[in-house]
Structures are given as structure tokens and as C-alpha cells.
Amino acid sequence: MENLLTAKETDLLNFLLRQTSWITASRISIALSCSIRSVKNYISYINTDYPSLIVSSRDGYMIENRQLCSRLLNESDSVNFSDSENRTAYILQKLLLENKRTSLDELADELHVSMPTLDAEILKVRRELDIQYLSLKTKNGVAYIDGEEKNKKKMISHLIYEQTKNFFGDLSVLKKYFPDIPVNEIKKIITAVLHESRLFIDDFTMTNFVMHVCIIMSRQRPEQNPDTAEQIVINEKGRAVVAEMCRRIAEKYDYRFSEENITDLTFLLMTRLIPSNLENLTMEKLELQVGHEVNDLIKDIQRKIYSLFHLSLFNTEFLVRFSLHLKNLLVRARNNIELRNPQLEAIKENYPYVYEVSIAISQIISSTIRIKLTEDETAYIALHIGYLVEEQYSLANKLKAAFFCPQYYSMHLQLGKRIQDTFQDTLIIADIYSDETELQEERGYDFFISIMPFSTVPEKPLLVISKYFTTTDIASIANMIEKLKKDKQKQVMKNKLQFLFKEKFFYADAPFTDWKETLSSMAENLETEGFIDEEFIRKLFDREEYSSSAYGNIAMPHPLEKCALQTVISVVILPKGILWKNNRVNIIFLLAIRQEDRALFKDIFDFVTDIISDDQYLKIILQSKTYKEFIDNLISYM
């Protein structure tokens, strides 16, 4: 008999099956909220039972036999109850989703455990229920969940989200929890009403909304008394849209939604709706639609973010989308509406600079409305900011190339234009030559593109492509651009290594066990040497209180404001790691940056992101015993 998968092993296979390329252990660990060692153990256990199901390379891991993987996941519906996490989830799911009292003897039989083991699991269930102000009660050998219906619905939502957050955008995950409800048909009805109303919601919001409709339909039958709705102010157009959705669902599936149900669903949806015709929304119309408060807040954000990061937020397309998002965000914050973002950890790990900008924006908003925003809300802000940051960064860092093609009618001009159009966001074709003798290397090209080899060796890289400009040629140019951009970034960092790092602020294998103690010690040493002051330290811990600065195995603590007296980076190497809130951290970069040097901030974050994404290089850095070894290892990476 084949071994059943544990819950974490199932999550791991589900996650890997959705990947289209190699993925590192560190990224898997972030997605599954576990350590890198645990990831490698899960993979080892799986491959012991199913040899080479998961293959590895220097780039990470990948599913080798996707057909076998799919079969195992389909079979994993028969839960492995030797896993405590699976047992706890099963008890919660049974009591909440089946919405009935359950015999403890029957529950022990279903889980194949003794009564003492079941008692231990029930203690864990009670702790989880406490979060939503619910309690698990037992009477005469029967278990049931006691509490307000609205809190039970919240708990169901939380349970489903936690078990499926790595792929929550996939609507099929809901079928497991609501087998008797036509999930896909309900989505079709919701989509049709939104389309007719010229409104739009993203895929994650759609799955979340469908889930709440299913929760209502699964728990509340027409003959039951509904919850008493809270007195809330809602958007009447939004309510009309939701009422039409409910009418069509009720008509097709013989189900009645109460007025309270419609109000709850409206409140959930109205803070995520945006017009589908955004391209027709001018700045003048936008200001009327979002109101003075949002307009004033946007201006404050623009001014402060430019001061902090030298980043312009004046792009019209961005302002339209972000203003509408901000208007909805304020409603959610003031009415305590929780918006989960399954991409939170991925955004923090892969785009730390964008996330830092988003944290600063969150703090500006929080200080204005006197309500602290959640990290999930910050991650949604990052989705808006990310595109703008990358667009501005690419514009400021476009590469410059010369194109050489012998003249045949106007072929050299046409081909040069095709290259320019294809890479307009990252490349400037500065000159087009038809005669090699005309080439002028002193014009500052980053590389040359040609349809034939040069007779002489140019000083800058030469890329030879075909005259047909095939997909292979496009890939070759894209790879060259990426390589040269990274080389430029690394050269910038290489030139600044001695400036940024000081031997007296480098600590290898330090005897720290607590992150607060570590950070305090690092900061005090910088203060003693006159690089920072007490105000810097206070703001440093304020930033940590707002959101953890740990990204994967690396922490980059810093105040949001660039308020150091002198620019420096203090480094602590921790081969065994310490727990930094929810992350196990092996390297700490304490960033002390003057306002005048704030342009360095993005370069530092991009550089460290590269380190995070390379498991092998991270190991090399961790082996540094002295300051010289550390600098030599950094340079070797470049």
C-alpha cells in the first residue's frame, strides 16, 4: 500500500505542480511558511516513497513526473490522519462545514485515534476557535461549536484560506469544501452581472466572493433565522448589483437570500469593485469620483514618497487605479473589513524594495486616518506600486545599442525598427549602420547588434542575430539586456562596497539569540561611533513594529526615513540563525543611510534580493569568518 501524503507534503506538491520553471528551496519555504530544512526533508520523504518525483538542480526543484504527481494529489483526498495538523483541520472542517453536533466516539473512529489523542487535538481546535470568539463545547459525549453565526462564517473563511492560500485564485479549491454547491455556475452568474454593470473584480476577489456566497448557502437555509445585520452605510449601486446576483442564483437553485445576506455580501464586494472602463476616466472626473479626502491623501503620499525615495508617483494611469484602490481601502480600514492577500510573502521576498515603498505609503495613510493597515493591505498597495517602480527604473536604465546591417533597400531600417519596437521598454537603438567602418564606439553604446560577425573585435559585447529576427533572436537580445543590466548593478555595488561596509561594524558568528537584542547591540555600536543618533534607533524599532524587515533568510532593518548621520551598513552573520518574528534569519544588514544618499536604497535592496534568490551564494556568504572574507565573497558574486 502506498503511503499517504501529509498536509505539508500535499501543499508542497500542489505548489510545485503550479510552477513552470525551477524554484529554490527558500522560495518554497516562504510559500509554505516553514524552514528551508523542512522543505528539503519533505522532498526527501516524498522521493523515498516515489523516487525522483521531484528533481533538483543548482536552480532549485521541479516536478519530474507531473502525471504521477496529479494522481497522488487526487488520492490525497483520503486524509492521512497520522498527521496532527490534518486531524485538527478535519475536526474544524467537520464541525463548521457540516454544521451539526458530532459524537466524540465517532470522531475518534473516523480519525483512527484514541480518546486521549482526540482530547489533545480538541485543545488545539479550541485555541484556533478563540481567534474568532468561538468555543468548542462537549456535552454527553457530543461536540459542537458555540458562538455567533457571523463569527462561524469568518472562521470558515479563515480555515479555507489558510489551507489553500498558495493557490486560492484557483476556483476549483472551493469544490472540496462545498461539494453540493455549483461553484462554477455561481461564478458565471456573478461575472455576467458585473459585466452588465460595467464593473470588474480581480481573480482573487472573485474566488473570495464566491467562497462567501457558498458559505451563506451551505449554512443558512430559508427556514432559519438570519443574523441581525450591523447598521452600516453601503453603496446603493453596489447593493443593487449584489441583489441581482442573489436573485439569479436564488431563481436557478431555489434558494432564498435574506436582506441581511445581501447587505453582508455588498459590504464585502463594494470595497473591491472598480469601473471596467478606466481608460475613459480623466483626472477631473476621478477627483469628483473619489472625493477631497482621497485627493488630499494622494498629494501627501506623492510629496512624502518623493522625499523618502526620490520616486515620482505622478503617472496618470497609476493615479487613476491607485486613487480608486485608496478610496476602497479607506472604507475597509474604517469598517474593519479584512482583506487577505495570498501573494503577501511572495511580494515581500521577490520585491523587497517595492514592499518598502508600500510600507511607507501604509504609514502615511495610517497616520492620516489613525488606523493601522494590515500587511495584506500593504501587499495590495505593492501591486500598484510595483509596476510604476519597474517602469521608471527601466526608463532610467535603458541600455544603448548600435545596430549593424548591410543596406538592402530599406531592410536595415525596417529591421532596426522591429528591434526597437520589441524592446522599447529596455533598449534604445541609438544608431543604425550599414557599413562597419562608420561605427563609432565612443558614442557610449552598451553593446552591438549585427546580422553578421565584425571583421574586428569591438570593445563592447557583440550579439549576432539572423536577418529574419526570429524568436531565438528575441530571446538572445533579452538575455543580453538582462545580463548587462545585472553587470551594471553589480559594478555599482562593487564600487561602493568599501564605502558601505566597515570592518568595525562586521560581526561573524555573533552569540545572539534574540532579534531585539541583536538589533539593539548593532544600533548602539553605530551610535557610539557617531553614525546614528537616538532618534534613528527609535524610528528603527518603530519600523519593525509596523512590519518585519525579514525577507527570507535575510533581515534588512532600517527606519523609513533616511536619517542617519553617516551612511553605513552594519552586518551580522548567524550561521545557525535566529528567529526574527516569523522568519529564521541568517544574515542581518542594518541600513543606516543619510538623506543625501537615498538613491542608494534601491541598489542595496536589488543587490540583497539577488543574494536571497541564490541558495548556493547565501551559503558562501554564511561561511565568512572575517570582514575580508565577507568582502571577497561579495566581490566573487559580482
PDB file of N, CA and C in Angstrom, residues 81 85-97 102 107 111 117-118 121-122 125 136 143 145 159:
ATOM      1  N   PHE A  81      -4.394  10.635   8.616  1.00  0.00           N
ATOM      2  CA  PHE A  81      -4.701  11.085   9.971  1.00  0.00           C
ATOM      3  C   PHE A  81      -3.581  10.802  10.965  1.00  0.00           C
ATOM      4  N   GLU A  85      -1.694  17.945  12.211  1.00  0.00           N
ATOM      5  CA  GLU A  85      -2.246  19.111  11.524  1.00  0.00           C
ATOM      6  C   GLU A  85      -3.484  18.719  10.709  1.00  0.00           C
ATOM      7  N   ASN A  86      -3.428  17.550  10.060  1.00  0.00           N
ATOM      8  CA  ASN A  86      -4.578  17.075   9.291  1.00  0.00           C
ATOM      9  C   ASN A  86      -5.769  16.777  10.203  1.00  0.00           C
ATOM     10  N   ARG A  87      -5.480  16.206  11.375  1.00  0.00           N
ATOM     11  CA  ARG A  87      -6.571  15.881  12.298  1.00  0.00           C
ATOM     12  C   ARG A  87      -7.280  17.137  12.789  1.00  0.00           C
ATOM     13  N   THR A  88      -6.476  18.148  13.145  1.00  0.00           N
ATOM     14  CA  THR A  88      -7.058  19.406  13.625  1.00  0.00           C
ATOM     15  C   THR A  88      -7.924  20.047  12.540  1.00  0.00           C
ATOM     16  N   ALA A  89      -7.409  20.081  11.310  1.00  0.00           N
ATOM     17  CA  ALA A  89      -8.165  20.665  10.193  1.00  0.00           C
ATOM     18  C   ALA A  89      -9.457  19.884   9.947  1.00  0.00           C
ATOM     19  N   TYR A  90      -9.380  18.561  10.068  1.00  0.00           N
ATOM     20  CA  TYR A  90     -10.560  17.725   9.819  1.00  0.00           C
ATOM     21  C   TYR A  90     -11.653  18.018  10.844  1.00  0.00           C
ATOM     22  N   ILE A  91     -11.266  18.136  12.132  1.00  0.00           N
ATOM     23  CA  ILE A  91     -12.251  18.410  13.185  1.00  0.00           C
ATOM     24  C   ILE A  91     -12.934  19.753  12.936  1.00  0.00           C
ATOM     25  N   LEU A  92     -12.133  20.779  12.633  1.00  0.00           N
ATOM     26  CA  LEU A  92     -12.703  22.102  12.355  1.00  0.00           C
ATOM     27  C   LEU A  92     -13.640  22.056  11.158  1.00  0.00           C
ATOM     28  N   GLN A  93     -13.176  21.403  10.112  1.00  0.00           N
ATOM     29  CA  GLN A  93     -13.975  21.345   8.877  1.00  0.00           C
ATOM     30  C   GLN A  93     -15.292  20.613   9.119  1.00  0.00           C
ATOM     31  N   LYS A  94     -15.222  19.517   9.858  1.00  0.00           N
ATOM     32  CA  LYS A  94     -16.435  18.727  10.099  1.00  0.00           C
ATOM     33  C   LYS A  94     -17.453  19.495  10.928  1.00  0.00           C
ATOM     34  N   LEU A  95     -16.990  20.111  12.008  1.00  0.00           N
ATOM     35  CA  LEU A  95     -17.909  20.809  12.897  1.00  0.00           C
ATOM     36  C   LEU A  95     -18.464  22.085  12.280  1.00  0.00           C
ATOM     37  N   LEU A  96     -17.640  22.765  11.473  1.00  0.00           N
ATOM     38  CA  LEU A  96     -18.087  24.035  10.890  1.00  0.00           C
ATOM     39  C   LEU A  96     -18.871  23.850   9.600  1.00  0.00           C
ATOM     40  N   LEU A  97     -18.308  23.087   8.678  1.00  0.00           N
ATOM     41  CA  LEU A  97     -18.935  22.982   7.362  1.00  0.00           C
ATOM     42  C   LEU A  97     -20.163  22.074   7.363  1.00  0.00           C
ATOM     43  N   THR A 102     -21.439  16.455  16.710  1.00  0.00           N
ATOM     44  CA  THR A 102     -20.759  15.219  16.329  1.00  0.00           C
ATOM     45  C   THR A 102     -20.362  14.427  17.564  1.00  0.00           C
ATOM     46  N   LEU A 107     -16.025  10.549  16.109  1.00  0.00           N
ATOM     47  CA  LEU A 107     -14.917  11.375  15.633  1.00  0.00           C
ATOM     48  C   LEU A 107     -13.583  10.645  15.837  1.00  0.00           C
ATOM     49  N   LEU A 111     -11.015   9.381  12.846  1.00  0.00           N
ATOM     50  CA  LEU A 111      -9.619   9.817  12.826  1.00  0.00           C
ATOM     51  C   LEU A 111      -8.643   8.670  13.131  1.00  0.00           C
ATOM     52  N   THR A 117      -5.720  11.023  22.570  1.00  0.00           N
ATOM     53  CA  THR A 117      -5.184  11.753  21.410  1.00  0.00           C
ATOM     54  C   THR A 117      -6.208  12.749  20.888  1.00  0.00           C
ATOM     55  N   LEU A 118      -7.475  12.333  20.860  1.00  0.00           N
ATOM     56  CA  LEU A 118      -8.540  13.235  20.406  1.00  0.00           C
ATOM     57  C   LEU A 118      -8.648  14.437  21.346  1.00  0.00           C
ATOM     58  N   GLU A 121      -6.107  16.949  20.423  1.00  0.00           N
ATOM     59  CA  GLU A 121      -6.451  17.681  19.200  1.00  0.00           C
ATOM     60  C   GLU A 121      -7.538  18.722  19.477  1.00  0.00           C
ATOM     61  N   ILE A 122      -8.474  18.384  20.344  1.00  0.00           N
ATOM     62  CA  ILE A 122      -9.558  19.311  20.664  1.00  0.00           C
ATOM     63  C   ILE A 122      -9.009  20.564  21.360  1.00  0.00           C
ATOM     64  N   VAL A 125      -7.872  22.744  18.601  1.00  0.00           N
ATOM     65  CA  VAL A 125      -9.030  23.320  17.921  1.00  0.00           C
ATOM     66  C   VAL A 125      -9.587  24.491  18.726  1.00  0.00           C
ATOM     67  N   LEU A 136     -15.411  25.501  21.432  1.00  0.00           N
ATOM     68  CA  LEU A 136     -15.828  24.120  21.184  1.00  0.00           C
ATOM     69  C   LEU A 136     -16.315  23.549  22.513  1.00  0.00           C
ATOM     70  N   ALA A 143     -19.742  16.831  20.571  1.00  0.00           N
ATOM     71  CA  ALA A 143     -19.004  18.087  20.394  1.00  0.00           C
ATOM     72  C   ALA A 143     -19.757  19.010  19.453  1.00  0.00           C
ATOM     73  N   ILE A 145     -19.762  23.525  18.105  1.00  0.00           N
ATOM     74  CA  ILE A 145     -19.130  24.848  18.177  1.00  0.00           C
ATOM     75  C   ILE A 145     -20.191  25.866  18.564  1.00  0.00           C
ATOM     76  N   LEU A 159     -10.414  29.250   7.757  1.00  0.00           N
ATOM     77  CA  LEU A 159      -9.988  27.859   7.605  1.00  0.00           C
ATOM     78  C   LEU A 159      -9.673  27.539   6.144  1.00  0.00           C
TER      79      LEU A 159
END
